[in-house]
């Protein structure tokens, strides 16, 4: 069984100073909560002890959702997760291409469909503007 490493709120503050030293922490209680949640082994049916990847994912999620910094919480959460996995001897591919490259192709059709639906919802017929006759000048004003 691998060694267990537990972190406290000071470890999160050190990571914040390393990653984003230009930002001040806006909510210290998030760091205390992160440290407390990371020590808990919640019951799971498939695994008796959560591994380092599970705990790093929890840290990332909590940083994104609870927002301990005034900005760039996603970047901070990613840095904390990578640092925690590095402490456990796990390597993470931190290249942008390796993390998000081919998966973005699957989201493009969905975003196109969403744009089409928004455009259809904002069409003049949806706003009740079809009864206006526009001037030949094309300035958007009704004919006199």
Tab-separated table of C-alpha atoms in Angstrom:
chain	number	residue	atom	x	y	z
A	1	UNK	CA	0.000	0.000	0.000
A	2	UNK	CA	1.439	3.425	-0.930
A	3	UNK	CA	2.356	5.944	1.724
A	4	UNK	CA	-0.359	8.334	2.835
A	5	UNK	CA	0.376	12.052	2.701
A	6	UNK	CA	-1.958	14.464	4.420
A	7	UNK	CA	-1.917	18.163	3.726
A	8	UNK	CA	-3.229	21.063	5.769
A	9	UNK	CA	-4.306	24.593	4.927
A	10	UNK	CA	-0.680	25.821	4.990
A	11	UNK	CA	0.134	23.484	2.092
A	12	UNK	CA	-2.664	25.091	0.054
A	13	UNK	CA	-1.360	28.560	0.931
A	14	UNK	CA	2.137	27.561	-0.204
A	15	UNK	CA	0.743	26.317	-3.527
A	16	UNK	CA	-1.149	29.593	-3.922
A	17	UNK	CA	2.053	31.569	-3.342
A	18	UNK	CA	3.887	29.424	-5.925
A	19	UNK	CA	1.190	29.460	-8.604
A	20	UNK	CA	-0.616	32.783	-8.256
A	21	UNK	CA	1.357	35.073	-5.978
A	22	UNK	CA	-0.359	38.151	-7.421
A	23	UNK	CA	-3.766	37.120	-5.999
A	24	UNK	CA	-4.811	37.331	-2.374
A	25	UNK	CA	-6.911	34.581	-0.838
A	26	UNK	CA	-10.511	35.700	-0.426
A	27	UNK	CA	-11.789	32.737	1.630
A	28	UNK	CA	-9.413	30.867	3.937
A	29	UNK	CA	-12.184	28.567	5.126
A	30	UNK	CA	-12.109	26.825	1.739
A	31	UNK	CA	-8.508	25.744	2.404
A	32	UNK	CA	-9.424	24.445	5.861
A	33	UNK	CA	-12.368	22.564	4.361
A	34	UNK	CA	-10.191	21.159	1.577
A	35	UNK	CA	-7.707	19.819	4.102
A	36	UNK	CA	-10.482	18.263	6.190
A	37	UNK	CA	-12.285	16.690	3.239
A	38	UNK	CA	-9.051	15.297	1.846
A	39	UNK	CA	-8.456	13.309	5.054
A	40	UNK	CA	-11.874	11.657	4.959
A	41	UNK	CA	-12.226	8.249	3.365
A	42	UNK	CA	-15.844	8.193	2.212
A	43	UNK	CA	-17.404	4.752	1.872
A	44	UNK	CA	-17.388	3.438	-1.684
A	45	UNK	CA	-18.565	0.074	-2.883
A	46	UNK	CA	-15.742	-0.480	-5.377
A	47	UNK	CA	-12.733	0.689	-3.393
A	48	UNK	CA	-11.952	0.588	0.302
A	49	UNK	CA	-9.320	3.339	0.297
A	50	UNK	CA	-9.462	6.243	-2.168
A	51	UNK	CA	-6.281	6.755	-4.128
A	52	UNK	CA	-4.278	9.904	-4.826
A	53	UNK	CA	-6.109	10.523	-8.100
A	54	UNK	CA	-9.476	10.556	-6.359
A	55	UNK	CA	-8.224	12.996	-3.729
A	56	UNK	CA	-6.619	15.250	-6.349
A	57	UNK	CA	-9.900	15.306	-8.270
A	58	UNK	CA	-11.734	16.330	-5.098
A	59	UNK	CA	-9.257	19.168	-4.561
A	60	UNK	CA	-9.697	20.370	-8.133
A	61	UNK	CA	-13.488	20.239	-7.880
A	62	UNK	CA	-13.582	22.090	-4.567
A	63	UNK	CA	-11.310	24.865	-5.861
A	64	UNK	CA	-13.482	25.366	-8.929
A	65	UNK	CA	-16.814	25.208	-7.098
A	66	UNK	CA	-15.999	27.062	-3.853
A	67	UNK	CA	-13.667	29.681	-5.412
A	68	UNK	CA	-11.137	30.519	-2.652
A	69	UNK	CA	-9.419	33.138	-4.840
A	70	UNK	CA	-10.977	36.186	-6.488
A	71	UNK	CA	-9.985	34.890	-9.959
A	72	UNK	CA	-8.279	31.996	-11.792
A	73	UNK	CA	-9.581	29.307	-9.433
A	74	UNK	CA	-9.564	26.705	-12.218
A	75	UNK	CA	-5.842	27.230	-12.805
A	76	UNK	CA	-5.177	27.085	-9.083
A	77	UNK	CA	-7.188	23.875	-8.697
A	78	UNK	CA	-5.306	22.275	-11.578
A	79	UNK	CA	-1.970	23.280	-10.033
A	80	UNK	CA	-2.981	21.897	-6.634
A	81	UNK	CA	-4.072	18.585	-8.166
A	82	UNK	CA	-0.829	18.227	-10.141
A	83	UNK	CA	1.279	19.126	-7.081
A	84	UNK	CA	-0.607	16.612	-4.932
A	85	UNK	CA	-0.143	13.846	-7.484
A	86	UNK	CA	3.538	14.770	-7.797
A	87	UNK	CA	3.889	14.424	-4.040
A	88	UNK	CA	2.576	10.855	-4.401
A	89	UNK	CA	5.019	10.073	-7.213
A	90	UNK	CA	2.433	10.170	-10.016
A	91	UNK	CA	3.237	11.980	-13.237
A	92	UNK	CA	0.647	14.036	-15.093
A	93	UNK	CA	0.838	15.133	-18.715
A	94	UNK	CA	0.441	18.892	-18.316
A	95	UNK	CA	0.565	19.776	-21.994
A	96	UNK	CA	-2.619	21.429	-23.217
A	97	UNK	CA	-2.704	19.220	-26.306
A	98	UNK	CA	-2.505	16.089	-24.202
A	99	UNK	CA	-5.277	17.200	-21.874
A	100	UNK	CA	-7.870	18.738	-24.181
A	101	UNK	CA	-6.805	18.093	-27.770
A	102	UNK	CA	-8.986	15.460	-29.405
A	103	UNK	CA	-11.869	15.741	-26.939
A	104	UNK	CA	-12.752	19.259	-28.095
A	105	UNK	CA	-13.866	17.932	-31.466
A	106	UNK	CA	-16.771	16.178	-29.823
A	107	UNK	CA	-18.053	19.399	-28.298
A	108	UNK	CA	-18.076	21.508	-31.482
A	109	UNK	CA	-21.282	20.098	-32.987
A	110	UNK	CA	-23.074	20.615	-29.699
A	111	UNK	CA	-21.936	24.228	-29.542
A	112	UNK	CA	-23.057	24.793	-33.154
A	113	UNK	CA	-26.477	23.405	-32.316
A	114	UNK	CA	-26.682	25.650	-29.274
A	115	UNK	CA	-25.772	28.720	-31.369
A	116	UNK	CA	-28.458	27.815	-33.917
A	117	UNK	CA	-31.075	27.479	-31.203
A	118	UNK	CA	-30.110	30.843	-29.719
A	119	UNK	CA	-30.245	32.472	-33.140
A	120	UNK	CA	-33.670	30.957	-33.801
A	121	UNK	CA	-34.915	32.215	-30.464
A	122	UNK	CA	-33.689	35.730	-31.240
A	123	UNK	CA	-35.080	35.809	-34.797
A	124	UNK	CA	-37.410	38.742	-35.632
A	125	UNK	CA	-40.408	36.418	-35.931
A	126	UNK	CA	-39.869	35.285	-32.355
A	127	UNK	CA	-39.804	38.880	-31.132
A	128	UNK	CA	-43.027	39.851	-32.965
A	129	UNK	CA	-41.273	42.234	-35.345
A	130	UNK	CA	-42.534	40.722	-38.593
A	131	UNK	CA	-45.438	43.174	-38.831
A	132	UNK	CA	-43.108	46.136	-39.328
A	133	UNK	CA	-42.425	47.216	-42.873
A	134	UNK	CA	-38.944	48.572	-43.167
A	135	UNK	CA	-38.003	51.628	-45.193
A	136	UNK	CA	-36.261	51.106	-48.515
A	137	UNK	CA	-33.226	52.859	-47.081
A	138	UNK	CA	-32.648	49.863	-44.847
A	139	UNK	CA	-32.201	51.919	-41.715
A	140	UNK	CA	-34.569	49.753	-39.659
A	141	UNK	CA	-37.247	52.429	-39.275
A	142	UNK	CA	-40.850	51.868	-40.452
A	143	UNK	CA	-42.054	53.595	-43.607
A	144	UNK	CA	-43.777	56.977	-43.008
